[in-house]
Coordinates of C-alpha atoms in Angstrom, one line a residue:
X1 CA 64.7 -46.7 -6.9
X2 CA 68.0 -48.2 -5.8
X3 CA 70.0 -50.5 -8.0
X4 CA 69.4 -53.4 -5.5
X5 CA 65.7 -52.7 -5.5
X6 CA 65.7 -53.0 -9.3
X7 CA 67.2 -56.5 -9.3
X8 CA 65.0 -59.7 -9.1
X9 CA 63.8 -60.3 -5.6
X10 CA 65.2 -56.9 -4.3
X11 CA 68.4 -58.2 -2.7
X12 CA 69.3 -56.5 0.5
X13 CA 72.4 -54.4 0.4
X14 CA 75.2 -54.3 3.0
X15 CA 77.0 -57.0 4.9
X16 CA 75.5 -60.5 4.5
X17 CA 76.5 -61.7 8.0
X18 CA 74.3 -60.5 10.9
X19 CA 70.6 -60.2 11.8
X20 CA 68.3 -60.7 8.9
X21 CA 64.8 -60.9 10.5
X22 CA 63.6 -60.8 14.1
X23 CA 64.4 -64.5 14.5
X24 CA 67.1 -65.3 11.9
X25 CA 70.8 -64.4 12.0
X26 CA 73.3 -65.2 9.3
X27 CA 76.9 -66.3 9.9
X28 CA 78.7 -66.3 6.5
X29 CA 81.2 -69.2 6.0
X30 CA 84.6 -68.3 4.5
X31 CA 84.2 -70.4 1.4
X32 CA 83.5 -67.9 -1.5
X33 CA 83.6 -69.2 -5.0
X34 CA 81.9 -69.0 -8.4
X35 CA 79.4 -71.6 -7.2
X36 CA 79.0 -70.5 -3.5
X37 CA 78.9 -66.7 -4.3
X38 CA 80.0 -64.9 -1.1
X39 CA 80.1 -68.2 0.8
X40 CA 77.6 -70.5 2.5
X41 CA 75.0 -68.8 4.7
X42 CA 74.7 -70.6 8.0
X43 CA 71.4 -69.5 9.7
X44 CA 70.8 -69.3 13.5
X45 CA 67.1 -69.2 14.1
X46 CA 65.4 -68.6 17.5
X47 CA 62.5 -67.0 19.2
X48 CA 63.5 -63.6 20.6
X49 CA 62.9 -64.6 24.3
X50 CA 64.3 -68.2 24.0
X51 CA 67.6 -69.6 25.2
X52 CA 67.5 -72.3 22.6
X53 CA 68.4 -71.9 18.9
X54 CA 68.2 -74.0 15.7
X55 CA 71.0 -73.9 13.2
X56 CA 70.3 -74.5 9.5
X57 CA 73.2 -75.6 7.3
X58 CA 76.4 -75.4 9.5
X59 CA 78.3 -75.3 6.2
X60 CA 81.8 -76.7 5.3
X61 CA 84.0 -78.5 7.7
X62 CA 85.8 -75.4 8.9
X63 CA 86.6 -75.3 12.6
X64 CA 86.8 -71.5 12.8
X65 CA 83.4 -71.1 11.1
X66 CA 81.7 -73.7 13.2
X67 CA 83.1 -72.0 16.3
X68 CA 81.9 -68.6 15.1
X69 CA 78.4 -70.0 14.8
X70 CA 78.5 -71.3 18.3
X71 CA 80.0 -68.1 19.6
X72 CA 77.3 -66.0 17.9
X73 CA 74.6 -68.0 19.5
X74 CA 76.2 -67.9 22.9
X75 CA 76.7 -64.1 22.8
X76 CA 72.9 -63.9 22.4
X77 CA 72.5 -66.1 25.5
X78 CA 71.4 -69.2 23.5
X79 CA 72.4 -72.8 23.3
X80 CA 72.2 -74.6 19.9
X81 CA 69.7 -77.4 20.4
X82 CA 69.1 -78.7 16.9
X83 CA 70.8 -78.7 13.5
X84 CA 68.8 -78.9 10.2
X85 CA 70.1 -79.4 6.7
X86 CA 68.5 -78.1 3.5
X87 CA 70.4 -80.7 1.5
X88 CA 73.5 -82.7 1.5
X89 CA 76.0 -80.8 -0.7
X90 CA 79.4 -80.4 1.0
X91 CA 79.3 -76.6 1.3
X92 CA 76.1 -77.0 3.4
X93 CA 76.5 -80.2 5.2
X94 CA 80.2 -81.3 5.5
X95 CA 80.5 -79.6 8.9
X96 CA 77.3 -81.1 10.3
X97 CA 78.9 -84.1 12.1
X98 CA 81.6 -82.0 13.8
X99 CA 79.1 -79.3 14.6
X100 CA 76.8 -81.9 16.3
X101 CA 79.8 -83.0 18.3
X102 CA 80.6 -79.5 19.4
X103 CA 77.1 -78.6 20.3
X104 CA 75.8 -82.0 21.4
X105 CA 72.8 -81.4 19.1
X106 CA 71.1 -83.8 16.8
X107 CA 71.1 -83.4 13.0
X108 CA 67.9 -83.7 11.1
X109 CA 67.7 -84.0 7.3
X110 CA 65.7 -85.7 4.6
X111 CA 68.5 -88.0 3.6
X112 CA 68.9 -90.7 6.3
X113 CA 72.7 -90.8 5.6
X114 CA 73.0 -87.2 6.9
X115 CA 71.0 -87.7 10.2
X116 CA 72.7 -87.9 13.5
X117 CA 70.8 -88.8 16.7
X118 CA 67.5 -87.4 15.4
X119 CA 64.5 -88.1 13.3
X120 CA 64.2 -87.4 9.6
X121 CA 62.4 -84.5 8.0
X122 CA 59.3 -84.8 5.8
X123 CA 56.7 -82.6 4.2
X124 CA 54.4 -81.1 6.8
X125 CA 56.8 -81.5 9.8
X126 CA 56.8 -78.6 12.2
X127 CA 59.9 -77.9 14.3
X128 CA 59.0 -76.2 17.6
X129 CA 62.4 -76.0 19.4
X130 CA 62.4 -73.3 22.0
X131 CA 58.9 -72.2 21.0
X132 CA 60.1 -71.6 17.4
X133 CA 57.9 -72.6 14.6
X134 CA 59.6 -73.9 11.4
X135 CA 57.6 -75.7 8.8
X136 CA 59.3 -78.2 6.5
X137 CA 58.6 -77.5 2.8
X138 CA 59.8 -80.2 0.3
X139 CA 61.6 -78.4 -2.6
X140 CA 63.4 -81.1 -4.6
X141 CA 65.0 -80.2 -7.9
X142 CA 68.4 -78.7 -7.2
X143 CA 68.9 -82.1 -5.5
X144 CA 66.5 -84.9 -4.7
X145 CA 66.9 -84.2 -0.9
X146 CA 66.4 -80.4 -1.0
X147 CA 64.2 -78.8 1.6
X148 CA 63.1 -75.3 2.5
X149 CA 62.0 -74.1 5.9
X150 CA 59.0 -71.7 6.3
X151 CA 59.4 -69.3 9.2
X152 CA 55.8 -68.0 9.6
X153 CA 56.4 -65.5 12.4
X154 CA 58.9 -63.6 10.2
X155 CA 57.0 -64.2 6.9
X156 CA 60.2 -65.7 5.6
X157 CA 61.4 -68.9 4.0
X158 CA 64.9 -70.4 4.2
X159 CA 65.5 -71.9 0.7
X160 CA 69.0 -73.4 0.8
X161 CA 70.1 -73.6 -2.9
X162 CA 66.6 -73.7 -4.3
X163 CA 66.6 -69.9 -4.6
X164 CA 69.8 -67.9 -4.2
X165 CA 70.3 -64.3 -3.2
X166 CA 72.0 -63.6 -6.5
X167 CA 71.9 -65.3 -9.9
X168 CA 70.1 -68.7 -10.4
X169 CA 70.7 -72.2 -9.2
X170 CA 71.9 -75.4 -10.9
X171 CA 69.6 -78.3 -11.3
X172 CA 72.3 -80.9 -10.6
X173 CA 71.5 -83.8 -13.0
X174 CA 71.1 -86.7 -12.5
X175 CA 70.2 -86.2 -8.8
X176 CA 68.3 -83.0 -9.5
X177 CA 65.3 -83.1 -11.9
X178 CA 63.9 -80.1 -13.7
X179 CA 60.2 -81.1 -13.4
X180 CA 60.6 -81.4 -9.6
X181 CA 62.4 -78.1 -9.5
X182 CA 59.6 -76.3 -11.3
X183 CA 57.0 -77.9 -9.0
X184 CA 59.1 -76.7 -6.0
X185 CA 59.2 -73.1 -7.4
X186 CA 55.4 -73.2 -7.7
X187 CA 55.2 -74.5 -4.2
X188 CA 57.3 -71.5 -3.0
X189 CA 55.2 -69.2 -5.0
X190 CA 52.1 -70.4 -3.2
X191 CA 53.8 -69.6 0.1
X192 CA 54.1 -66.0 -1.1
X193 CA 50.6 -65.8 -2.3
X194 CA 48.7 -67.8 0.2
X195 CA 50.9 -67.6 3.4
X196 CA 52.2 -64.0 3.1
X197 CA 55.9 -65.0 2.8
X198 CA 57.8 -61.8 1.8
X199 CA 61.4 -62.6 2.5
X200 CA 63.9 -65.2 1.2
X201 CA 66.7 -66.3 3.4
X202 CA 68.9 -68.1 0.9
X203 CA 71.8 -70.5 1.2
X204 CA 74.1 -68.1 -0.6
X205 CA 74.0 -64.4 -1.4
X206 CA 72.0 -61.6 0.2
X207 CA 68.6 -61.7 1.7
X208 CA 65.8 -61.1 -0.8
X209 CA 63.1 -58.6 0.3
X210 CA 60.6 -59.6 -2.5
X211 CA 60.0 -63.3 -2.3
X212 CA 57.3 -63.4 -4.9
X213 CA 59.3 -61.4 -7.3
X214 CA 62.3 -63.8 -6.8
X215 CA 60.1 -66.9 -7.5
X216 CA 58.5 -65.3 -10.6
X217 CA 62.0 -64.4 -11.9
X218 CA 63.2 -68.0 -11.4
X219 CA 60.1 -69.4 -13.2
X220 CA 60.5 -67.0 -16.1
X221 CA 64.3 -67.7 -16.3
X222 CA 63.6 -71.5 -16.5
X223 CA 61.0 -71.1 -19.2
X224 CA 63.4 -68.9 -21.2
X225 CA 66.3 -71.4 -20.8
X226 CA 64.1 -74.3 -21.8
X227 CA 63.0 -72.4 -25.0
X228 CA 66.7 -71.7 -25.8
X229 CA 67.7 -75.3 -25.3
X230 CA 64.9 -76.5 -27.5
X231 CA 65.9 -74.1 -30.2
X232 CA 69.5 -75.2 -29.9
X233 CA 68.5 -78.8 -30.3
X234 CA 66.4 -78.0 -33.4
X235 CA 69.4 -76.2 -34.8
X236 CA 71.4 -79.5 -34.6
X237 CA 73.1 -79.2 -31.2
X238 CA 72.6 -82.7 -29.8
X239 CA 74.9 -83.2 -26.9
X240 CA 74.7 -81.2 -23.6
X241 CA 78.2 -79.8 -24.3
X242 CA 77.1 -78.5 -27.7
X243 CA 74.0 -76.9 -26.2
X244 CA 76.0 -75.2 -23.5
X245 CA 78.4 -73.8 -26.1
X246 CA 75.4 -72.3 -27.9
X247 CA 73.1 -71.2 -25.2
X248 CA 75.7 -70.2 -22.5
X249 CA 78.1 -68.5 -24.9
X250 CA 78.0 -65.3 -22.9
X251 CA 78.6 -67.1 -19.5
X252 CA 82.0 -67.4 -17.9
X253 CA 83.5 -70.7 -19.1
X254 CA 84.4 -71.6 -15.6
X255 CA 80.7 -72.1 -15.0
X256 CA 80.1 -74.3 -18.1
X257 CA 80.5 -77.6 -16.2
X258 CA 77.7 -76.6 -13.9
X259 CA 75.7 -75.3 -16.8
X260 CA 76.1 -78.7 -18.5
X261 CA 74.5 -80.4 -15.5
X262 CA 71.5 -78.1 -15.9
X263 CA 71.3 -78.6 -19.6
X264 CA 71.3 -82.4 -19.1
X265 CA 68.3 -81.9 -16.8
X266 CA 66.6 -79.7 -19.3
X267 CA 67.2 -82.2 -22.2
X268 CA 65.7 -84.9 -20.0
X269 CA 62.7 -82.8 -19.2
X270 CA 62.1 -81.8 -22.8
X271 CA 62.4 -85.5 -23.9
X272 CA 60.0 -86.6 -21.2
X273 CA 57.4 -84.1 -22.4
X274 CA 57.8 -85.0 -26.0
X275 CA 59.2 -81.6 -26.9
X276 CA 62.4 -83.0 -28.5
X277 CA 63.3 -86.4 -29.8
X278 CA 65.5 -88.2 -27.3

């Protein structure tokens, strides 16, 4: 067993940019950081014999990256006909308006403020551009407007920030809600069990070859963190900052502000379910 295969979700080794499945190709944005990992994964998705492509998450407003996405599609003989957003965070969506201008394509998103010249997106919608089939899966929690896209022909799901290729995601309180996030993880698990989804194409980090394993790891991680937060509160740590210092003591302090957002969401969840006194 390789080291990668032993990790949750069996992350795929090698370079992140490039072909990932028969229909999905990643172009990695040059915006690496502690929060974005290697950078934002911009996905070009198309049927093998089609001259039309869909782009998911054009990424930050970086002219060289946006042009690289267009060039990659054009080298494959494709025109970008539609842009989709998994959610509105800047590292995924700030380049969308400029990208739409460059490609003369519409932008579809759950949040009306992010749409350009196109319809919105809702649960059950099916995108069929160029013969491609992408099914819209609502996955709120990381943010209220988070979506995933099920690519049945490749037994894959594009998850944005709901599931990452490495580590775990932040439930960004107050926009993100933990109860919604847990429901979204269960929804993704049903895709792996009932619809045969095997591959996660994340918004950051490497492709995951074991979608069900990744979802189960995320659910277990959240349950463990909730238990730790509950214990910390019982020990007298009342504020989110105090809980972070106790529960996340072994985590790089540069990540504590993000951890505090997640802790606020966890405290809210525990309070709503009567597990702690608010």
